[in-house]
Coordinates of C-alpha atoms in Angstrom, one line a residue:
M1 CA 181.2 78.1 233.6
I2 CA 178.8 77.1 231.1
K3 CA 177.2 80.6 229.3
F4 CA 174.3 79.6 227.9
N5 CA 173.1 81.9 224.2
C6 CA 169.8 81.7 222.6
D7 CA 168.6 82.4 219.0
L8 CA 165.4 85.0 219.8
A9 CA 163.3 87.8 218.0
E10 CA 162.5 84.8 216.0
G11 CA 158.7 84.3 216.2
G12 CA 158.8 82.3 219.0
K13 CA 156.5 82.5 221.7
Y14 CA 158.8 81.7 225.0
D15 CA 161.5 84.6 224.8
E16 CA 160.7 85.7 227.8
R17 CA 160.8 82.4 229.7
L18 CA 164.5 81.8 227.7
M19 CA 166.0 84.9 228.3
P20 CA 166.3 85.0 232.3
L21 CA 168.3 81.7 231.7
I22 CA 170.6 83.0 229.4
S23 CA 174.2 85.3 229.4
Y24 CA 174.5 86.2 225.7
C25 CA 170.8 86.8 223.1
N26 CA 171.1 86.3 219.6
V27 CA 168.9 88.6 217.9
A28 CA 167.1 88.5 214.5
C29 CA 167.2 91.3 213.2
G30 CA 165.2 91.6 209.6
G31 CA 167.5 89.2 207.0
H32 CA 165.3 85.4 208.2
F33 CA 163.1 87.4 211.0
G34 CA 162.5 90.6 212.4
N35 CA 162.0 94.4 211.8
K36 CA 162.1 97.3 214.1
Q37 CA 159.5 96.5 216.8
T38 CA 160.7 93.0 217.3
V39 CA 164.4 94.0 217.7
L40 CA 162.9 96.9 220.6
E41 CA 161.0 93.9 222.4
A42 CA 163.5 91.9 221.9
V43 CA 166.7 94.3 223.3
Q44 CA 164.3 95.9 226.1
L45 CA 164.1 92.3 227.1
A46 CA 167.9 91.8 227.1
I47 CA 168.0 94.8 229.0
K48 CA 165.7 93.6 231.7
N49 CA 167.5 90.4 232.0
N50 CA 170.7 92.2 231.9
V51 CA 171.7 89.7 229.2
N52 CA 174.3 90.6 226.9
I53 CA 173.2 91.4 223.5
G54 CA 173.8 90.6 220.0
A55 CA 173.4 90.8 216.0
H56 CA 171.6 87.8 214.5
P57 CA 172.3 88.5 210.4
S58 CA 171.6 85.7 207.8
Y59 CA 170.8 86.1 204.5
P60 CA 168.1 88.3 203.2
D61 CA 165.5 85.6 203.2
V62 CA 162.9 85.7 205.1
E63 CA 160.3 82.9 202.6
N64 CA 163.5 79.6 204.1
F65 CA 164.3 81.4 207.5
G66 CA 167.5 82.0 206.3
R67 CA 168.8 78.4 206.3
K68 CA 169.8 77.9 202.3
K69 CA 172.3 79.7 200.4
M70 CA 171.4 82.3 198.1
D71 CA 173.2 83.1 195.4
M72 CA 174.1 86.5 195.5
S73 CA 177.4 88.7 195.3
L74 CA 179.6 89.2 198.0
K75 CA 178.6 93.0 197.4
D76 CA 175.0 92.8 198.0
L77 CA 175.2 90.1 201.1
R78 CA 178.0 92.2 202.9
K79 CA 175.1 95.1 202.1
S80 CA 172.9 93.2 203.6
L81 CA 174.1 91.5 206.6
K82 CA 175.7 95.6 207.6
T83 CA 171.8 96.8 207.3
Q84 CA 170.8 94.0 209.7
I85 CA 173.6 94.6 212.4
L86 CA 173.3 98.4 212.2
L87 CA 169.7 98.1 212.9
I88 CA 169.8 96.2 216.1
K89 CA 173.7 98.5 217.3
D90 CA 171.6 101.9 216.6
T91 CA 168.4 100.3 218.5
V92 CA 171.1 98.9 221.5
E93 CA 172.9 102.3 221.8
R94 CA 169.6 104.5 221.7
L95 CA 168.5 102.8 225.2
G96 CA 172.0 103.6 226.6
E97 CA 173.7 100.4 226.0
K98 CA 176.0 98.0 223.7
L99 CA 176.1 95.5 221.3
H100 CA 177.9 92.5 222.1
H101 CA 178.7 90.7 219.8
I102 CA 177.4 88.7 216.3
K103 CA 176.9 85.7 215.5
P104 CA 175.2 84.6 211.9
H105 CA 172.4 82.8 211.2
G106 CA 171.6 79.4 209.5
A107 CA 173.2 78.7 205.9
L108 CA 175.6 81.7 205.9
Y109 CA 176.7 80.6 209.5
N110 CA 176.9 76.5 208.4
E111 CA 179.1 78.4 204.9
L112 CA 181.5 80.0 206.9
K113 CA 182.9 77.6 208.2
Y114 CA 184.5 76.9 204.9
D115 CA 184.2 79.6 202.8
K116 CA 186.9 81.5 203.3
E117 CA 186.0 84.6 200.9
K118 CA 182.8 85.0 202.9
S119 CA 184.4 84.6 206.4
L120 CA 187.3 87.3 205.2
M121 CA 183.9 89.2 204.6
M122 CA 181.9 88.8 207.8
I123 CA 185.5 89.9 209.7
D124 CA 186.0 92.9 207.7
L125 CA 182.8 93.5 208.1
V126 CA 182.6 93.5 211.7
K127 CA 185.9 95.7 212.4
E128 CA 184.1 98.2 210.0
I129 CA 181.4 98.3 212.9
D130 CA 183.2 98.2 215.6
D131 CA 186.3 96.2 216.0
V132 CA 185.4 95.7 219.9
L133 CA 182.7 92.8 218.6
V134 CA 182.2 89.2 219.6
L135 CA 181.7 86.8 216.6
F136 CA 180.6 84.0 217.5
V137 CA 182.3 81.4 215.4
P138 CA 182.1 77.2 214.8
P139 CA 184.5 74.8 215.7
K140 CA 187.2 74.5 213.6
S141 CA 185.9 76.4 211.1
V142 CA 187.9 78.9 208.1
I143 CA 186.1 82.2 210.0
E144 CA 187.8 80.6 213.2
E145 CA 191.0 80.5 212.0
E146 CA 190.9 83.7 209.8
A147 CA 189.4 85.7 212.5
K148 CA 193.0 85.3 215.1
N149 CA 194.7 88.0 215.8
K150 CA 191.6 90.7 213.3
I151 CA 188.9 90.7 216.4
K152 CA 188.0 88.6 219.4
T153 CA 185.9 85.3 219.0
L154 CA 183.9 82.8 221.3
I155 CA 183.7 79.4 219.7
E156 CA 180.1 78.3 219.8
G157 CA 178.7 74.7 220.6
F158 CA 174.9 73.2 219.9
A159 CA 173.2 71.3 223.4
D160 CA 170.6 70.4 221.4
R161 CA 171.8 70.0 217.7
A162 CA 173.9 66.5 216.2
Y163 CA 177.6 67.1 215.0
E164 CA 179.5 64.9 212.3
E165 CA 183.2 64.2 212.6
D166 CA 184.7 67.0 211.5
L167 CA 182.5 68.9 213.9
S168 CA 180.1 70.3 211.2
L169 CA 176.2 70.5 212.5
V170 CA 174.2 67.1 211.2
S171 CA 171.4 68.2 208.0
R172 CA 168.4 69.3 209.4
G173 CA 167.2 66.6 207.0
K174 CA 168.9 63.8 208.5
T175 CA 167.6 61.5 211.3
G176 CA 168.7 62.1 214.5
A177 CA 169.8 66.1 213.6
V178 CA 167.8 67.8 216.2
L179 CA 168.3 66.5 219.5
H180 CA 164.9 66.4 222.3
D181 CA 165.7 64.2 225.0
K182 CA 166.7 66.8 228.1
N183 CA 168.8 63.6 229.8
Q184 CA 170.8 63.1 226.8
I185 CA 171.0 67.5 226.4
L186 CA 172.6 67.7 230.0
E187 CA 174.4 65.1 229.3
K188 CA 176.2 66.4 226.1
V189 CA 176.1 69.9 227.5
K190 CA 178.4 68.6 230.7
L191 CA 181.0 67.0 228.7
M192 CA 180.8 70.5 226.2
G193 CA 181.3 72.7 228.7
L194 CA 183.0 71.2 231.6
E195 CA 185.5 68.6 229.5
S196 CA 186.1 70.4 226.3
K197 CA 184.5 67.9 224.6
I198 CA 182.1 66.5 221.5
I199 CA 179.9 63.5 221.0
T200 CA 179.1 63.2 217.0
L201 CA 176.6 61.7 216.1
N202 CA 177.9 58.1 215.3
G203 CA 179.0 58.7 219.3
V204 CA 182.9 59.5 218.3
I205 CA 184.1 61.9 221.2
L206 CA 186.4 64.4 220.4
N207 CA 188.4 67.3 222.0
Q208 CA 187.3 70.9 221.5
K209 CA 187.4 73.8 223.7
I210 CA 183.2 75.2 223.9
D211 CA 183.2 79.3 224.8
T212 CA 179.5 79.5 225.1
I213 CA 176.4 76.5 223.6
C214 CA 173.7 77.7 221.9
I215 CA 169.9 76.5 222.8
H216 CA 168.2 77.2 219.6
S217 CA 164.2 79.0 220.3
D218 CA 162.6 77.5 217.9
T219 CA 163.2 73.7 219.6
E220 CA 160.0 72.2 220.1
N221 CA 160.4 72.2 223.8
S222 CA 163.5 74.6 224.0
V223 CA 162.0 76.0 227.7
E224 CA 161.9 72.9 229.0
I225 CA 165.5 71.8 228.2
L226 CA 166.8 75.4 229.0
E227 CA 164.6 75.0 232.3
Y228 CA 166.6 71.6 232.8
L229 CA 169.9 72.8 232.2
Y230 CA 169.7 75.6 234.4
S231 CA 168.6 73.4 237.5
S232 CA 170.4 70.3 237.1
L233 CA 173.9 73.1 237.0
H234 CA 172.7 74.5 239.7
K235 CA 173.0 78.5 238.7
K236 CA 172.6 80.9 236.7
Q237 CA 175.0 80.7 234.0

């Protein structure tokens, strides 16, 4: 079964239409976007739709939407991430539910594919906050390897992003990095979710198990894409 996730509460207009179509939501919690009110609204919407709730922390950089690496100490980054995660964890628990997972955002997420020091910090922070939390990780990543036997992880694929041959995401500034054609995305999702294979930007097909597939809410036609995937796959994932 293909389980979709979506990055929400990022100022987009379509959260209410996307939420019923996903299994996991990743809620921006003040680093790249968001505040107490936006977090509360997203959590309430997720509970209404019976969707697993996750924190989506990032570099504290609203100006660049968390998509640029920041020059800050590991200690200061950890402190910021903890504040962000606790904001949503406290909100979820106040409403009688439990936080399910953590998915780092943007530049930080991409760094955790290669950076051992930041990966170990992230794993230790998750364990400190709640060792039953699930961490979303990129495939073939340092953080996936370091997390083994320490915390539970789900390997994440992206429906609307292209891959390089090392399974890193193609830079957003490169032609073809973001996909919009729903038919192309459907075929990619079927390959990824049903056959455990990823096709790269250059057409190379690689074997890779994927546990959950992300649709970005800020992709221009995200609602159209997810509704098409939903109807094409015939059941709620």
